[in-house]
GROMACS .gro file of N, CA and C in nm:
model
  153
    1MET      N    1   9.717   7.868  13.348
    1MET     CA    2   9.622   7.933  13.258
    1MET      C    3   9.683   8.065  13.209
    2GLU      N    4   9.685   8.084  13.077
    2GLU     CA    5   9.743   8.203  13.019
    2GLU      C    6   9.637   8.309  12.999
    3ASN      N    7   9.675   8.433  13.021
    3ASN     CA    8   9.587   8.546  12.993
    3ASN      C    9   9.643   8.620  12.873
    4GLN      N   10   9.594   8.586  12.754
    4GLN     CA   11   9.637   8.655  12.634
    4GLN      C   12   9.537   8.763  12.602
    5GLU      N   13   9.589   8.881  12.572
    5GLU     CA   14   9.501   8.991  12.535
    5GLU      C   15   9.455   8.968  12.391
    6GLU      N   16   9.325   8.960  12.373
    6GLU     CA   17   9.268   8.931  12.241
    6GLU      C   18   9.258   9.059  12.160
    7THR      N   19   9.309   9.054  12.038
    7THR     CA   20   9.302   9.168  11.948
    7THR      C   21   9.188   9.145  11.851
    8ILE      N   22   9.100   9.243  11.841
    8ILE     CA   23   8.988   9.235  11.749
    8ILE      C   24   9.008   9.344  11.644
    9VAL      N   25   9.007   9.303  11.517
    9VAL     CA   26   9.025   9.398  11.408
    9VAL      C   27   8.902   9.398  11.318
   10LEU      N   28   8.884   9.506  11.246
   10LEU     CA   29   8.774   9.515  11.152
   10LEU      C   30   8.817   9.460  11.017
   11TYR      N   31   8.730   9.384  10.953
   11TYR     CA   32   8.761   9.323  10.824
   11TYR      C   33   8.797   9.430  10.721
   12LYS      N   34   8.727   9.544  10.725
   12LYS     CA   35   8.754   9.649  10.626
   12LYS      C   36   8.895   9.707  10.642
   13ASP      N   37   8.949   9.701  10.765
   13ASP     CA   38   9.085   9.750  10.789
   13ASP      C   39   9.190   9.647  10.750
   14GLU      N   40   9.159   9.518  10.769
   14GLU     CA   41   9.251   9.408  10.736
   14GLU      C   42   9.176   9.297  10.663
   15PRO      N   43   9.145   9.318  10.534
   15PRO     CA   44   9.072   9.214  10.459
   15PRO      C   45   9.159   9.090  10.439
   16ASP      N   46   9.094   8.977  10.412
   16ASP     CA   47   9.166   8.852  10.387
   16ASP      C   48   9.249   8.862  10.260
   17VAL      N   49   9.373   8.816  10.265
   17VAL     CA   50   9.456   8.811  10.145
   17VAL      C   51   9.398   8.706  10.051
   18HIS      N   52   9.362   8.590  10.105
   18HIS     CA   53   9.294   8.485  10.032
   18HIS      C   54   9.157   8.469  10.096
   19ALA      N   55   9.051   8.487  10.019
   19ALA     CA   56   8.916   8.485  10.073
   19ALA      C   57   8.888   8.361  10.157
   20GLY      N   58   8.836   8.383  10.277
   20GLY     CA   59   8.798   8.273  10.364
   20GLY      C   60   8.913   8.211  10.441
   21ARG      N   61   9.031   8.272  10.435
   21ARG     CA   62   9.147   8.219  10.508
   21ARG      C   63   9.208   8.330  10.593
   22CYS      N   64   9.256   8.290  10.707
   22CYS     CA   65   9.326   8.382  10.797
   22CYS      C   66   9.466   8.408  10.741
   23GLU      N   67   9.535   8.509  10.792
   23GLU     CA   68   9.672   8.537  10.750
   23GLU      C   69   9.766   8.420  10.778
   24CYS      N   70   9.733   8.339  10.879
   24CYS     CA   71   9.817   8.224  10.913
   24CYS      C   72   9.794   8.106  10.817
   25GLY      N   73   9.693   8.117  10.728
   25GLY     CA   74   9.665   8.012  10.631
   25GLY      C   75   9.552   7.919  10.670
   26ASN      N   76   9.504   7.931  10.792
   26ASN     CA   77   9.397   7.845  10.842
   26ASN      C   78   9.262   7.887  10.784
   27ASN      N   79   9.173   7.790  10.766
   27ASN     CA   80   9.038   7.823  10.717
   27ASN      C   81   8.929   7.770  10.810
   28VAL      N   82   8.964   7.742  10.936
   28VAL     CA   83   8.867   7.694  11.034
   28VAL      C   84   8.848   7.805  11.138
   29PHE      N   85   8.724   7.851  11.148
   29PHE     CA   86   8.693   7.962  11.238
   29PHE      C   87   8.582   7.924  11.334
   30LYS      N   88   8.579   7.991  11.447
   30LYS     CA   89   8.467   7.985  11.539
   30LYS      C   90   8.403   8.123  11.532
   31SER      N   91   8.274   8.127  11.503
   31SER     CA   92   8.210   8.256  11.484
   31SER      C   93   8.087   8.271  11.571
   32HIS      N   94   8.054   8.397  11.598
   32HIS     CA   95   7.934   8.428  11.674
   32HIS      C   96   7.890   8.570  11.643
   33VAL      N   97   7.766   8.601  11.678
   33VAL     CA   98   7.710   8.734  11.659
   33VAL      C   99   7.687   8.795  11.796
   34LEU      N  100   7.734   8.918  11.813
   34LEU     CA  101   7.719   8.990  11.939
   34LEU      C  102   7.688   9.135  11.907
   35ASP      N  103   7.579   9.186  11.959
   35ASP     CA  104   7.536   9.324  11.935
   35ASP      C  105   7.525   9.356  11.786
   36GLY      N  106   7.476   9.260  11.708
   36GLY     CA  107   7.455   9.282  11.565
   36GLY      C  108   7.582   9.277  11.482
   37LYS      N  109   7.693   9.234  11.540
   37LYS     CA  110   7.820   9.225  11.466
   37LYS      C  111   7.862   9.079  11.458
   38PHE      N  112   7.916   9.039  11.343
   38PHE     CA  113   7.959   8.902  11.318
   38PHE      C  114   8.109   8.891  11.349
   39TYR      N  115   8.142   8.811  11.449
   39TYR     CA  116   8.281   8.791  11.491
   39TYR      C  117   8.330   8.657  11.439
   40ARG      N  118   8.451   8.657  11.383
   40ARG     CA  119   8.512   8.535  11.329
   40ARG      C  120   8.650   8.519  11.393
   41LYS      N  121   8.669   8.409  11.468
   41LYS     CA  122   8.795   8.385  11.537
   41LYS      C  123   8.866   8.265  11.477
   42CYS      N  124   8.991   8.284  11.439
   42CYS     CA  125   9.072   8.176  11.382
   42CYS      C  126   9.101   8.073  11.491
   43GLN      N  127   9.082   7.947  11.459
   43GLN     CA  128   9.105   7.840  11.557
   43GLN      C  129   9.253   7.805  11.571
   44GLU      N  130   9.338   7.857  11.482
   44GLU     CA  131   9.480   7.827  11.491
   44GLU      C  132   9.557   7.938  11.563
   45CYS      N  133   9.543   8.062  11.515
   45CYS     CA  134   9.622   8.171  11.574
   45CYS      C  135   9.543   8.256  11.673
   46GLY      N  136   9.410   8.245  11.671
   46GLY     CA  137   9.326   8.318  11.766
   46GLY      C  138   9.289   8.460  11.725
   47LYS      N  139   9.326   8.503  11.606
   47LYS     CA  140   9.294   8.639  11.562
   47LYS      C  141   9.144   8.649  11.537
   48THR      N  142   9.083   8.758  11.584
   48THR     CA  143   8.940   8.780  11.568
   48THR      C  144   8.915   8.898  11.477
   49LYS      N  145   8.824   8.880  11.383
   49LYS     CA  146   8.784   8.988  11.292
   49LYS      C  147   8.634   9.010  11.302
   50ILE      N  148   8.593   9.134  11.295
   50ILE     CA  149   8.452   9.169  11.282
   50ILE      C  150   8.427   9.182  11.133
   51VAL      N  151   8.345   9.093  11.080
   51VAL     CA  152   8.321   9.089  10.935
   51VAL      C  153   8.201   9.173  10.902
   0.00000   0.00000   0.00000
Protein backbone atom coordinates (compact mmCIF):
# COMPACT_ATOMS: atom_id res chain seq x y z
CA MET A 1 0.00 0.00 0.00
CA GLU A 2 1.45 3.35 -1.07
CA ASN A 3 1.19 6.50 1.00
CA GLN A 4 1.11 9.36 -1.49
CA GLU A 5 0.82 12.85 -0.10
CA GLU A 6 -2.23 14.41 -1.73
CA THR A 7 -1.83 17.94 -3.02
CA ILE A 8 -4.93 20.11 -2.97
CA VAL A 9 -4.87 23.32 -5.00
CA LEU A 10 -7.37 26.12 -5.42
CA TYR A 11 -9.00 26.47 -8.83
CA LYS A 12 -8.40 30.24 -8.79
CA ASP A 13 -4.66 29.61 -8.39
CA GLU A 14 -4.51 26.90 -11.11
CA PRO A 15 -7.51 27.20 -13.46
CA ASP A 16 -8.13 24.55 -16.13
CA VAL A 17 -6.28 25.16 -19.40
CA HIS A 18 -9.18 23.44 -21.17
CA ALA A 19 -12.48 23.79 -19.31
CA GLY A 20 -13.55 20.60 -17.58
CA ARG A 21 -10.23 18.80 -18.13
CA CYS A 22 -7.32 18.18 -15.83
CA GLU A 23 -3.77 19.16 -16.86
CA CYS A 24 -3.16 15.48 -17.68
CA GLY A 25 -5.99 15.63 -20.27
CA ASN A 26 -8.46 13.48 -18.33
CA ASN A 27 -12.09 14.58 -17.95
CA VAL A 28 -13.28 12.00 -15.39
CA PHE A 29 -13.39 13.25 -11.82
CA LYS A 30 -14.58 12.06 -8.44
CA SER A 31 -16.06 14.95 -6.54
CA HIS A 32 -17.45 15.67 -3.11
CA VAL A 33 -18.42 18.58 -0.86
CA LEU A 34 -16.73 19.01 2.50
CA ASP A 35 -17.21 22.01 4.81
CA GLY A 36 -19.02 23.91 2.06
CA LYS A 37 -16.19 23.46 -0.47
CA PHE A 38 -16.45 21.49 -3.73
CA TYR A 39 -13.51 19.11 -4.22
CA ARG A 40 -12.75 17.62 -7.64
CA LYS A 41 -10.21 14.78 -7.88
CA CYS A 42 -8.85 13.56 -11.22
CA GLN A 43 -9.30 9.80 -11.59
CA GLU A 44 -6.13 9.49 -13.69
CA CYS A 45 -3.42 11.57 -11.98
CA GLY A 46 -5.08 12.11 -8.59
CA LYS A 47 -4.75 15.91 -8.52
CA THR A 48 -7.43 17.55 -6.36
CA LYS A 49 -8.79 21.06 -6.88
CA ILE A 50 -11.17 23.08 -4.74
CA VAL A 51 -13.50 24.63 -7.29
